mmCIF file with all atom_site columns, C-alpha atoms in Angstrom:
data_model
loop_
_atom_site.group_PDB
_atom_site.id
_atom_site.type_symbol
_atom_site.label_atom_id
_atom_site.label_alt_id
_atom_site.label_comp_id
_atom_site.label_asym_id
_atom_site.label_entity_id
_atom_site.label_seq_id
_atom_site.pdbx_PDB_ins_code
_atom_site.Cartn_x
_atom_site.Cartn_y
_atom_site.Cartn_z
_atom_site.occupancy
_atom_site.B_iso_or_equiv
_atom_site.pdbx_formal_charge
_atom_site.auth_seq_id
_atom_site.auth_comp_id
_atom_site.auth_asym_id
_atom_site.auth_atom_id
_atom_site.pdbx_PDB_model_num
ATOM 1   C CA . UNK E 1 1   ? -0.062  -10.170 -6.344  1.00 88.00 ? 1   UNK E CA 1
ATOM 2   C CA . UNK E 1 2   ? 3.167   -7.839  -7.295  1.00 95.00 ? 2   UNK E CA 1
ATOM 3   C CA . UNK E 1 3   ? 3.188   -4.803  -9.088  1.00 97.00 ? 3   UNK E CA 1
ATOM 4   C CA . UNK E 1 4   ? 6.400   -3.620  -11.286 1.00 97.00 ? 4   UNK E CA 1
ATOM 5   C CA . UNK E 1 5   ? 5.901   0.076   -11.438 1.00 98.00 ? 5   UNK E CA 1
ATOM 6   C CA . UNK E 1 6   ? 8.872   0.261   -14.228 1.00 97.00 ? 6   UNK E CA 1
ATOM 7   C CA . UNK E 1 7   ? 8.902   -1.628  -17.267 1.00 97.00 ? 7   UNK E CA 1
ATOM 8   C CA . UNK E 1 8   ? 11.849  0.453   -19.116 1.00 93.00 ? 8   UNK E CA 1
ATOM 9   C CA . UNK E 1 9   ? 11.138  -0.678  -22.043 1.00 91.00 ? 9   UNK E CA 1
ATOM 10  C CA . UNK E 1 10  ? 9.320   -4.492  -23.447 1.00 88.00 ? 10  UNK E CA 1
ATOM 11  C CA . UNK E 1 11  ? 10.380  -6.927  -26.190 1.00 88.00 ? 11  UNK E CA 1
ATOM 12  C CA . UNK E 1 12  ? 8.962   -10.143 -28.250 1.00 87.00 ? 12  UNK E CA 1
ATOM 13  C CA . UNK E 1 13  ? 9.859   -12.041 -24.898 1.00 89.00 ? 13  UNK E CA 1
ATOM 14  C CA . UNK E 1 14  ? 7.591   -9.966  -22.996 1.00 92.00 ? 14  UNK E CA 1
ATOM 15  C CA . UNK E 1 15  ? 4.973   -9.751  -25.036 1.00 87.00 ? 15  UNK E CA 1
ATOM 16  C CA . UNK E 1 16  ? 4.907   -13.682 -25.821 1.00 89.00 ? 16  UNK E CA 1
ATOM 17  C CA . UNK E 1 17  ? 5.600   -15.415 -22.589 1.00 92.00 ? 17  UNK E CA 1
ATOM 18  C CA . UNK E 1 18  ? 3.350   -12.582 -20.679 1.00 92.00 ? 18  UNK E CA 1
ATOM 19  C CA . UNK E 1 19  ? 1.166   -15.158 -18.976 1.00 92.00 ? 19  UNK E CA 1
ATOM 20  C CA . UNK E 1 20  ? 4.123   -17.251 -18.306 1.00 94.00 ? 20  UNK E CA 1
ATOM 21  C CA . UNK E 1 21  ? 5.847   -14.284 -16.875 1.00 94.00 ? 21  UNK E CA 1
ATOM 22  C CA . UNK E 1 22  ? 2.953   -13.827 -14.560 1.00 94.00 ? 22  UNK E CA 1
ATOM 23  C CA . UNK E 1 23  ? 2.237   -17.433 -13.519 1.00 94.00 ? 23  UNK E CA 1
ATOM 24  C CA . UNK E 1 24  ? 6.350   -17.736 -12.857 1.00 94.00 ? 24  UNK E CA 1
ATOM 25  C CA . UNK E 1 25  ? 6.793   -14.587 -11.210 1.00 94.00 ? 25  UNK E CA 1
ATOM 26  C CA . UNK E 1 26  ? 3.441   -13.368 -9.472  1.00 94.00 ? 26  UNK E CA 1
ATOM 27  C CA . UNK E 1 27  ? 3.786   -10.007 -10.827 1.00 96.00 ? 27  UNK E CA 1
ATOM 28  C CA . UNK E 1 28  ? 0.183   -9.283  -12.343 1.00 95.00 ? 28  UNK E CA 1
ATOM 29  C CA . UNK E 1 29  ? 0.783   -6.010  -13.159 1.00 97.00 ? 29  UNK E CA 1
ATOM 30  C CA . UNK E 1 30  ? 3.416   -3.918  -15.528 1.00 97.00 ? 30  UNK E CA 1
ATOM 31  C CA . UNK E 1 31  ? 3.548   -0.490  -15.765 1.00 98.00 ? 31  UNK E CA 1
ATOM 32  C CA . UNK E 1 32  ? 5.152   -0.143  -18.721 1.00 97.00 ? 32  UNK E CA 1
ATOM 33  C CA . UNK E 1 33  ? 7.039   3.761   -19.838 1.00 96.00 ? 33  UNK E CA 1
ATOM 34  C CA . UNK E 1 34  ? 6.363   4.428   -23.687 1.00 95.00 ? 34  UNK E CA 1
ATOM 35  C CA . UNK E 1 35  ? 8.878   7.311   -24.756 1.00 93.00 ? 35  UNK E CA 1
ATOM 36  C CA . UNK E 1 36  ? 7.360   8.264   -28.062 1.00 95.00 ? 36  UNK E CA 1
ATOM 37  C CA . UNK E 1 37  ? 4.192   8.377   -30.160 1.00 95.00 ? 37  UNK E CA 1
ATOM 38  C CA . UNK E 1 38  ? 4.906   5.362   -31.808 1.00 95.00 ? 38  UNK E CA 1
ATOM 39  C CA . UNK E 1 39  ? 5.551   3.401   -28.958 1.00 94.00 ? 39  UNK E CA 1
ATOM 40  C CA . UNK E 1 40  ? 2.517   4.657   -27.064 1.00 96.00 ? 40  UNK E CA 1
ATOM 41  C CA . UNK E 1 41  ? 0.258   3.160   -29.496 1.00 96.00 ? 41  UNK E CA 1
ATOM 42  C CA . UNK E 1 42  ? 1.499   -0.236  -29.419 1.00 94.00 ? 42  UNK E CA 1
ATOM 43  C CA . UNK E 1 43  ? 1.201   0.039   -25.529 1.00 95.00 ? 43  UNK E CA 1
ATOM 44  C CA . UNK E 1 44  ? -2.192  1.294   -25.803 1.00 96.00 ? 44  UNK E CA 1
ATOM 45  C CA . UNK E 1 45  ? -3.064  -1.565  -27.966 1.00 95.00 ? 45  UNK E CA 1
ATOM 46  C CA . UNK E 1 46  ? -1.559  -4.096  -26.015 1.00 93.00 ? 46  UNK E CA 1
ATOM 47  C CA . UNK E 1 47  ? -2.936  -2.903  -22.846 1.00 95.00 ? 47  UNK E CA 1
ATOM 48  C CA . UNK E 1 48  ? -6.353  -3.506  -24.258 1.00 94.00 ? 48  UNK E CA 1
ATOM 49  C CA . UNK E 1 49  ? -5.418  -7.263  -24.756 1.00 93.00 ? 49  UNK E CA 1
ATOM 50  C CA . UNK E 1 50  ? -3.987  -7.454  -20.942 1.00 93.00 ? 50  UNK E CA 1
ATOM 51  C CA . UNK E 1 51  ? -5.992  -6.630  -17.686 1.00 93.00 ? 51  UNK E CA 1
ATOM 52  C CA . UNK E 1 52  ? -2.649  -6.091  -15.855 1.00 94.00 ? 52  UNK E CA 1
ATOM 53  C CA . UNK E 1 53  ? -0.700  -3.580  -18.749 1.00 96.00 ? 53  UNK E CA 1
ATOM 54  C CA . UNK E 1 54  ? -1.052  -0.005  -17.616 1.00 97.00 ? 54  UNK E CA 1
ATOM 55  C CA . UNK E 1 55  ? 1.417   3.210   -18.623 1.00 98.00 ? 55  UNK E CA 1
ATOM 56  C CA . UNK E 1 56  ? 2.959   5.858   -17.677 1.00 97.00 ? 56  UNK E CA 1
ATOM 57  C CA . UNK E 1 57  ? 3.681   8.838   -20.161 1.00 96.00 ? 57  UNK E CA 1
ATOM 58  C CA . UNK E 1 58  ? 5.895   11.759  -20.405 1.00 95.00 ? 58  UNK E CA 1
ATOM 59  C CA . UNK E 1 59  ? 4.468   15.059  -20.704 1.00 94.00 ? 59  UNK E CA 1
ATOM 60  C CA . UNK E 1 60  ? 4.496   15.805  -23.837 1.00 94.00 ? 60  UNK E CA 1
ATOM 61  C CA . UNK E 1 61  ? 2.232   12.642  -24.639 1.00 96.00 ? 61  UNK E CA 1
ATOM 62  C CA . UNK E 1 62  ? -0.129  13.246  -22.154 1.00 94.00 ? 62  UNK E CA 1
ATOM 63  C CA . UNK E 1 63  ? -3.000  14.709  -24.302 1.00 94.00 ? 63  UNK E CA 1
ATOM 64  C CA . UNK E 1 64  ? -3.038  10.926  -26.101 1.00 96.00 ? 64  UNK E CA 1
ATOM 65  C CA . UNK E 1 65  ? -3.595  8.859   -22.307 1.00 95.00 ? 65  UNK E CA 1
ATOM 66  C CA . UNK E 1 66  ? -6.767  6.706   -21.943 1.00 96.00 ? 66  UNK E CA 1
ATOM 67  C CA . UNK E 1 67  ? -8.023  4.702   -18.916 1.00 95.00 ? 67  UNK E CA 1
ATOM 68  C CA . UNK E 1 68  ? -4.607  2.899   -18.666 1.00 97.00 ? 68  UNK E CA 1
ATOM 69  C CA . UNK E 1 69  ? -2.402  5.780   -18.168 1.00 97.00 ? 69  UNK E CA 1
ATOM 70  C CA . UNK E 1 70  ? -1.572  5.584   -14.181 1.00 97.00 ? 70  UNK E CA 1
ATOM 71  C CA . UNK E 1 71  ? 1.130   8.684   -14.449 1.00 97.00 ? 71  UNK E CA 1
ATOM 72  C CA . UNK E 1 72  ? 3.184   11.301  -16.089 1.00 97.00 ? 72  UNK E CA 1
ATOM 73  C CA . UNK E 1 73  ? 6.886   10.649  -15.748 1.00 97.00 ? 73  UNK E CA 1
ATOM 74  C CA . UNK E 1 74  ? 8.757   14.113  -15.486 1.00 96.00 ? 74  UNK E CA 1
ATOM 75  C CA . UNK E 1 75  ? 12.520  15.504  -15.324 1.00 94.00 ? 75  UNK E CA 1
ATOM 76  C CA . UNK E 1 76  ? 11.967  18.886  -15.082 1.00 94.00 ? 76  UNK E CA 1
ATOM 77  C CA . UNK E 1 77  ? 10.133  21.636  -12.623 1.00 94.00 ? 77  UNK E CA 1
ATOM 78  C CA . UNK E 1 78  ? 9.224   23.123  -16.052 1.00 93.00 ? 78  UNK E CA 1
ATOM 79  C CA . UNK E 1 79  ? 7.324   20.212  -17.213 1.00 93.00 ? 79  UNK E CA 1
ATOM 80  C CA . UNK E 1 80  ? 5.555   19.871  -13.836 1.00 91.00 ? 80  UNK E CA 1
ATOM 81  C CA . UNK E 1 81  ? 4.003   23.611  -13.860 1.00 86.00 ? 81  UNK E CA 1
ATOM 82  C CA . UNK E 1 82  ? 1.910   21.825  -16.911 1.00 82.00 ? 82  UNK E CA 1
ATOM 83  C CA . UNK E 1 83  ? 0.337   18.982  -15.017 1.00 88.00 ? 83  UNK E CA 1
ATOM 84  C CA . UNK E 1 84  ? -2.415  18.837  -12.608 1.00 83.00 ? 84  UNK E CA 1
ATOM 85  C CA . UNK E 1 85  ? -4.053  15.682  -10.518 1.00 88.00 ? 85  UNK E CA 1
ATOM 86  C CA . UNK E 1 86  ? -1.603  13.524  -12.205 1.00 94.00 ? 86  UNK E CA 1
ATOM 87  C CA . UNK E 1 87  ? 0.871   10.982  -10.294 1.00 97.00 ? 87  UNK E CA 1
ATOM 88  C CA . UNK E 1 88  ? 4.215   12.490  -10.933 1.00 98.00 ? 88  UNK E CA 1
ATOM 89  C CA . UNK E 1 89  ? 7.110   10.064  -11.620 1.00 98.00 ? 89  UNK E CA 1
ATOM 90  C CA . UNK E 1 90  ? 10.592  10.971  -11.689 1.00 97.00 ? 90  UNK E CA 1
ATOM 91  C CA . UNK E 1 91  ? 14.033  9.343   -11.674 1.00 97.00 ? 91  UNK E CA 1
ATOM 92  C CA . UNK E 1 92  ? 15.827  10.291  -8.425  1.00 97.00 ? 92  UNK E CA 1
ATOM 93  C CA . UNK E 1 93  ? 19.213  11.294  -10.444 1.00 96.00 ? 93  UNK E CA 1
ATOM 94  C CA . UNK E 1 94  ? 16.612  14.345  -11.880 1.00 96.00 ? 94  UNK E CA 1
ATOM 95  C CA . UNK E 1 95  ? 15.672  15.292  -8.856  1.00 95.00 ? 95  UNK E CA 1
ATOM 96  C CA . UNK E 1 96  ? 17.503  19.157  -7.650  1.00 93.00 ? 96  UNK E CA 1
ATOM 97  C CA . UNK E 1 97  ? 16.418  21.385  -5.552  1.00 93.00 ? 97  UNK E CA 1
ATOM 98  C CA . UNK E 1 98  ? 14.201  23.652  -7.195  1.00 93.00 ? 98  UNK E CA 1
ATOM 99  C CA . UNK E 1 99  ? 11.938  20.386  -8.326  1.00 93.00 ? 99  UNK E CA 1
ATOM 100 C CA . UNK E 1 100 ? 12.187  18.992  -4.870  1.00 92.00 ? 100 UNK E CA 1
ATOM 101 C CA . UNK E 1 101 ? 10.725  21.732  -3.590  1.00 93.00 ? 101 UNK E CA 1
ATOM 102 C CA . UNK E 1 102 ? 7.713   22.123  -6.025  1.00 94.00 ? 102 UNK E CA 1
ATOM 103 C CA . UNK E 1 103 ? 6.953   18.231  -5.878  1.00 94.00 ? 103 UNK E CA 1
ATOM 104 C CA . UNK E 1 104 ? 5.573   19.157  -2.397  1.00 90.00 ? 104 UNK E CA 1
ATOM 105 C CA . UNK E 1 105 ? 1.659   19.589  -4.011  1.00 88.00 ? 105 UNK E CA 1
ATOM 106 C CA . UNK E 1 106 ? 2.205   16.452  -5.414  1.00 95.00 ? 106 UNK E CA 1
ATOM 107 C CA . UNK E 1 107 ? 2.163   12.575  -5.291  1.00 97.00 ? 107 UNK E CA 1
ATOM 108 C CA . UNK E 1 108 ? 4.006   9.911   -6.744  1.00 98.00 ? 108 UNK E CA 1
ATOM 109 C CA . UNK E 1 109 ? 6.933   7.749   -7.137  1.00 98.00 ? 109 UNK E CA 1
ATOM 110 C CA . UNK E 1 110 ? 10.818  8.236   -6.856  1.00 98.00 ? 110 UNK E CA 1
ATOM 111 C CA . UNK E 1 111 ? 12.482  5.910   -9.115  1.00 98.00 ? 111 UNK E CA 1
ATOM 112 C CA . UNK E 1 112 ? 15.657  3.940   -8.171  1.00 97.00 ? 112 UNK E CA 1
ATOM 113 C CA . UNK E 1 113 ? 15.786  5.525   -5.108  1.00 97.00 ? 113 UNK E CA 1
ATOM 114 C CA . UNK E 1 114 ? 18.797  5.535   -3.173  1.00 97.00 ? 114 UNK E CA 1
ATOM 115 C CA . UNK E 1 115 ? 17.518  7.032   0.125   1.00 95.00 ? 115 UNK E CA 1
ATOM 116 C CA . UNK E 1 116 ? 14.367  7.794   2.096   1.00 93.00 ? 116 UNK E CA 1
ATOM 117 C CA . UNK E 1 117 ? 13.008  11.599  1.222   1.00 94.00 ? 117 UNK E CA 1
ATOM 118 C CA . UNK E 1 118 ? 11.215  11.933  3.990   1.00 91.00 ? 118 UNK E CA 1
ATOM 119 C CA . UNK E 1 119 ? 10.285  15.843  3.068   1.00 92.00 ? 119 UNK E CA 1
ATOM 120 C CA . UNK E 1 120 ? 8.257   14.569  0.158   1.00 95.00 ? 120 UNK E CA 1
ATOM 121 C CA . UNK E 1 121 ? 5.297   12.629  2.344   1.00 93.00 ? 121 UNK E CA 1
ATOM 122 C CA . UNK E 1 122 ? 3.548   12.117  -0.794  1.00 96.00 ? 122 UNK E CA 1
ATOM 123 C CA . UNK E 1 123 ? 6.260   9.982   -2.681  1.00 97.00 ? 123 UNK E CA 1
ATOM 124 C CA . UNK E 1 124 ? 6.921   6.933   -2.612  1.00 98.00 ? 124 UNK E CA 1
ATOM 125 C CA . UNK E 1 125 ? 10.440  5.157   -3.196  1.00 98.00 ? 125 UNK E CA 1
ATOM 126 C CA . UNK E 1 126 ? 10.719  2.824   -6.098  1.00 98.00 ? 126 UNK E CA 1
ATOM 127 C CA . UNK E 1 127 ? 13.253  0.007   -4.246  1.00 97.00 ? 127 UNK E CA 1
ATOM 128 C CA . UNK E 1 128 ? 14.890  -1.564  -7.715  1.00 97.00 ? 128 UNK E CA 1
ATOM 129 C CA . UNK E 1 129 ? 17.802  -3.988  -8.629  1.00 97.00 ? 129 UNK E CA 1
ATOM 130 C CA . UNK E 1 130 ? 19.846  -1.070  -9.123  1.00 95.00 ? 130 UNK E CA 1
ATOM 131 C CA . UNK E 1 131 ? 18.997  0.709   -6.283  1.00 97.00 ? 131 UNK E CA 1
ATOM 132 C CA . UNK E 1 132 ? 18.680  -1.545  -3.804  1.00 97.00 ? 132 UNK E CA 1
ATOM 133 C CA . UNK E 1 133 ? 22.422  -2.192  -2.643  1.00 96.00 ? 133 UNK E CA 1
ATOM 134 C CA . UNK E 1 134 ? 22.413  2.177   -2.182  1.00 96.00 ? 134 UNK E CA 1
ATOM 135 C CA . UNK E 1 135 ? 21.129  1.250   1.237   1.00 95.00 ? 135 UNK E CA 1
ATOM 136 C CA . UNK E 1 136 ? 22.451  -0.188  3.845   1.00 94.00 ? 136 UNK E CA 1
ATOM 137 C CA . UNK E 1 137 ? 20.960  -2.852  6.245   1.00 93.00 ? 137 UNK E CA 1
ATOM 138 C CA . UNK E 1 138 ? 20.283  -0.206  9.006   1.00 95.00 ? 138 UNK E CA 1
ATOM 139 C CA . UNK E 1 139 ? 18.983  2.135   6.316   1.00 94.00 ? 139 UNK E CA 1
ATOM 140 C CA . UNK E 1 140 ? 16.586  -0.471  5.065   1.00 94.00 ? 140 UNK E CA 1
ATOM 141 C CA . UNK E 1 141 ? 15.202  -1.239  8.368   1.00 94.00 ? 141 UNK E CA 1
ATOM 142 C CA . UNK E 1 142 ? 14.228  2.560   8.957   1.00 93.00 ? 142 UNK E CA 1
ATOM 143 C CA . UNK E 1 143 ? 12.333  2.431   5.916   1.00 94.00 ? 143 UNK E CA 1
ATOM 144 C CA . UNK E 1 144 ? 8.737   3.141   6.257   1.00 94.00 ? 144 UNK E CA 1
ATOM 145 C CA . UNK E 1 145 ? 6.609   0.039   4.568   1.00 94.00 ? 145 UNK E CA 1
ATOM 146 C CA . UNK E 1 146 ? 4.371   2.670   3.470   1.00 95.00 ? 146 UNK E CA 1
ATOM 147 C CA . UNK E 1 147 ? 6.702   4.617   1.262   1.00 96.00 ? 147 UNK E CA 1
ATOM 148 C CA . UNK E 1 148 ? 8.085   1.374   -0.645  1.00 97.00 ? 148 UNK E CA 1
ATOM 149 C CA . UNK E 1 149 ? 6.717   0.336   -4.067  1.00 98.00 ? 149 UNK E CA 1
ATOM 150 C CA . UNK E 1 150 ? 8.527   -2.244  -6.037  1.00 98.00 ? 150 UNK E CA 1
ATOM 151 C CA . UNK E 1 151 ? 10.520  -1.810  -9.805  1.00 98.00 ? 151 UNK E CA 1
ATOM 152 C CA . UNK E 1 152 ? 12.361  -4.227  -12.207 1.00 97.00 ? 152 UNK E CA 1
ATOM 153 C CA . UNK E 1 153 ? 13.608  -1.770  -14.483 1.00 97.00 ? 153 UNK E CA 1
ATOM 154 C CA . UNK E 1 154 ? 13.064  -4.725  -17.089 1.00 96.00 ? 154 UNK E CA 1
ATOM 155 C CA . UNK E 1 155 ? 14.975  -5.038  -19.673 1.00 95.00 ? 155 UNK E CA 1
ATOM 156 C CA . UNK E 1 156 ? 17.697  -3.897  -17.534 1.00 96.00 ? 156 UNK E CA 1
ATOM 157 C CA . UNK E 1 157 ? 16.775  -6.386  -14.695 1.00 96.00 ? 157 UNK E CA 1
ATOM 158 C CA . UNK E 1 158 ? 14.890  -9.533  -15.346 1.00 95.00 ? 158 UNK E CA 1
ATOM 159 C CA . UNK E 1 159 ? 10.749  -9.827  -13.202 1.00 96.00 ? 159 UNK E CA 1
ATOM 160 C CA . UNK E 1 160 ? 12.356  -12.004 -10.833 1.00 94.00 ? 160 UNK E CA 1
ATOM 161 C CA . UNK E 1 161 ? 15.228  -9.643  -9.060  1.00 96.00 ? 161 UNK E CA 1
ATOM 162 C CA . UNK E 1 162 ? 12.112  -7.882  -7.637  1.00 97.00 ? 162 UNK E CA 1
ATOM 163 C CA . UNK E 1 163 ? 12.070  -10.262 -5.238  1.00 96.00 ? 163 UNK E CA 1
ATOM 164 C CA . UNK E 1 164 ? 15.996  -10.100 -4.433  1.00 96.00 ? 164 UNK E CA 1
ATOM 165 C CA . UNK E 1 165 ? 14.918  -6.452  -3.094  1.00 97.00 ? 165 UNK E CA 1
ATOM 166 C CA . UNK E 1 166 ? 12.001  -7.927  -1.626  1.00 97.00 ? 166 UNK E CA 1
ATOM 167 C CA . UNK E 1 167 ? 14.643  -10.673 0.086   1.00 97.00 ? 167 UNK E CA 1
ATOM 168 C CA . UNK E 1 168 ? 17.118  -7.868  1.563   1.00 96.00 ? 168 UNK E CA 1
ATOM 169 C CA . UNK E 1 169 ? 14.229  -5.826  2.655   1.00 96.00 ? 169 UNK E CA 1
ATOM 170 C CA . UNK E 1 170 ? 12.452  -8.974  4.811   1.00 96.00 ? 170 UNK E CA 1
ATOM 171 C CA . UNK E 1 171 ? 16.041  -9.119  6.195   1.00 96.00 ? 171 UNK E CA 1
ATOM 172 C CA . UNK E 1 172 ? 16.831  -5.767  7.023   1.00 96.00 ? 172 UNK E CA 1
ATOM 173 C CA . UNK E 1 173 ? 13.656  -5.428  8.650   1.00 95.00 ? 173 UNK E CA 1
ATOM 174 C CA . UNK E 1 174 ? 12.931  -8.483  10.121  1.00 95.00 ? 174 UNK E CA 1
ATOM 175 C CA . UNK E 1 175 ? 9.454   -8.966  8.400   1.00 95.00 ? 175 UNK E CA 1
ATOM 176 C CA . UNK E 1 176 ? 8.199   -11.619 5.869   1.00 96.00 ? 176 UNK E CA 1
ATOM 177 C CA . UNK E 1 177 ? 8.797   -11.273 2.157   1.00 96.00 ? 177 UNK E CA 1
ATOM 178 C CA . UNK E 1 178 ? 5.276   -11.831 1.707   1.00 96.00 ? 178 UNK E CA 1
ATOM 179 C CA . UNK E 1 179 ? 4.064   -8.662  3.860   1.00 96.00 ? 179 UNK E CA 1
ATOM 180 C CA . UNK E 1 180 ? 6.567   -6.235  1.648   1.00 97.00 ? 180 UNK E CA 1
ATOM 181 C CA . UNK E 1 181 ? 5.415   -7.688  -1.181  1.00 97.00 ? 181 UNK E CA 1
ATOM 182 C CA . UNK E 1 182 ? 1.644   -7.171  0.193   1.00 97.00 ? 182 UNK E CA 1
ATOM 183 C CA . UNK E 1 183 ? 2.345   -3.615  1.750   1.00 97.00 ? 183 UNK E CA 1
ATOM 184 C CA . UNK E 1 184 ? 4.311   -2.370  -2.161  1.00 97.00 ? 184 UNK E CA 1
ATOM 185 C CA . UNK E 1 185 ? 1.199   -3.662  -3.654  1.00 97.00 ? 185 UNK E CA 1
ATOM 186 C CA . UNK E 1 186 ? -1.419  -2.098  -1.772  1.00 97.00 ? 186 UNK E CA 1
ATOM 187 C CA . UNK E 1 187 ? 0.217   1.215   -1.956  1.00 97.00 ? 187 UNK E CA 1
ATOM 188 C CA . UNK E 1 188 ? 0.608   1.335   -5.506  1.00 97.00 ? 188 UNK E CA 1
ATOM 189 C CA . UNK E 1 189 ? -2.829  0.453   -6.206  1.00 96.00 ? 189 UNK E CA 1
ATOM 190 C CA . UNK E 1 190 ? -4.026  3.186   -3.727  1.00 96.00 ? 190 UNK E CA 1
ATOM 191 C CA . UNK E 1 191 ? -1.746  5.521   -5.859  1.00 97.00 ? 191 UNK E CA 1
ATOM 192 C CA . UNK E 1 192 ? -2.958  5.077   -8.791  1.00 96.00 ? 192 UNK E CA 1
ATOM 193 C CA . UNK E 1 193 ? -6.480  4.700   -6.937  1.00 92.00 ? 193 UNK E CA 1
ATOM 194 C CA . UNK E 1 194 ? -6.869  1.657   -8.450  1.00 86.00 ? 194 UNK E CA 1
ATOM 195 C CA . UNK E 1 195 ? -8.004  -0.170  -5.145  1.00 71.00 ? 195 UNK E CA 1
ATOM 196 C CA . UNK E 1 196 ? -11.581 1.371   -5.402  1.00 52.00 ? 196 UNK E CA 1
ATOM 197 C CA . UNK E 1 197 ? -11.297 -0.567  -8.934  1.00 46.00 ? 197 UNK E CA 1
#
């Protein structure tokens, strides 16, 4: 099992060829990143028709998130003084210093990160097609397995180029594909606490 912590955005091809995405791929679950009312509510809807759809939302949604919602994705320090027990998400190009610091009382995921943030224990680094070739080989073999979760940026990227950042993480590090793969998974499910599920 894969997860793909960020689904961008999803089309008729994704929402057709779902269960051929999953048998081709592995990836059984899609976190998927609605960016308005509208789009929310086909999410919501098409989460209840697939186990393995969940969301994230931005902040000013989050009064509308059911039993799928797994985060709150943020660009601001302002718009994380309004949330509380939530997993914060946030691109790494919004990150500055006055939101670095205040993400320390909180948990989550770095998107397309580029390096390791090692001051933010609680964060994990979403490794991405378009983030992956930020880090060199040596960098890559520092990396903690415990701080990587795994993101397609689909539409962007297609399901598949997870695994070329899965591939150039075995190498770097000198481990299988299959226990990166294993290791991303079981720390985003313990992130969103859905492990205990």
């Amino acid at each position: 099992m894969t997860v793909d912590v960020y689904v961008s955005d999803y089309d008729d091809t994704f929402i057709d060829d779902i269960e051929e995405i999953i048998e081709e791929t592995g990836i059984q679950m899609f976190v998927l990143h609605p960016k308005n009312s509208k789009a929310l509510e086909e999410i919501q809807k098409l989460s209840k028709e697939h186990n393995n759809i969940f969301y994230a939302l931005p902040t000013e949604l989050i009064d509308k998130a059911d039993a799928k919602c797994v985060g709150v994705k943020i660009s601001t320090v302002e718009e994380l003084e309004s949330i509380e027990d939530r997993v914060i998400m946030i691109e790494e190009s919004n990150l500055d210093k006055a939101l670095y610091k205040a993400l320390d009382k909180h948990k989550g995921i770095i998107f397309n990160a580029t390096k390791e943030h090692n001051d933010l224990e609680n964060f994990f680094l979403g490794i991405s097609p378009s983030s992956i070739d930020s880090f060199d080989k040596d960098e890559l073999n520092k990396l903690s397995m415990k701080k990587i979760v795994l993101q397609s940026n689909y539409p962007e990227h297609d399901f598949d180029e997870v695994y070329t950042c899965v591939e150039k993480i075995s190498n770097a590090m000198f481990r299988s594909e299959q226990s990166i793969t294993l290791e991303a998974t079981k720390n985003t499910l313990q992130l969103f606490s859905l492990d205990r599920v």
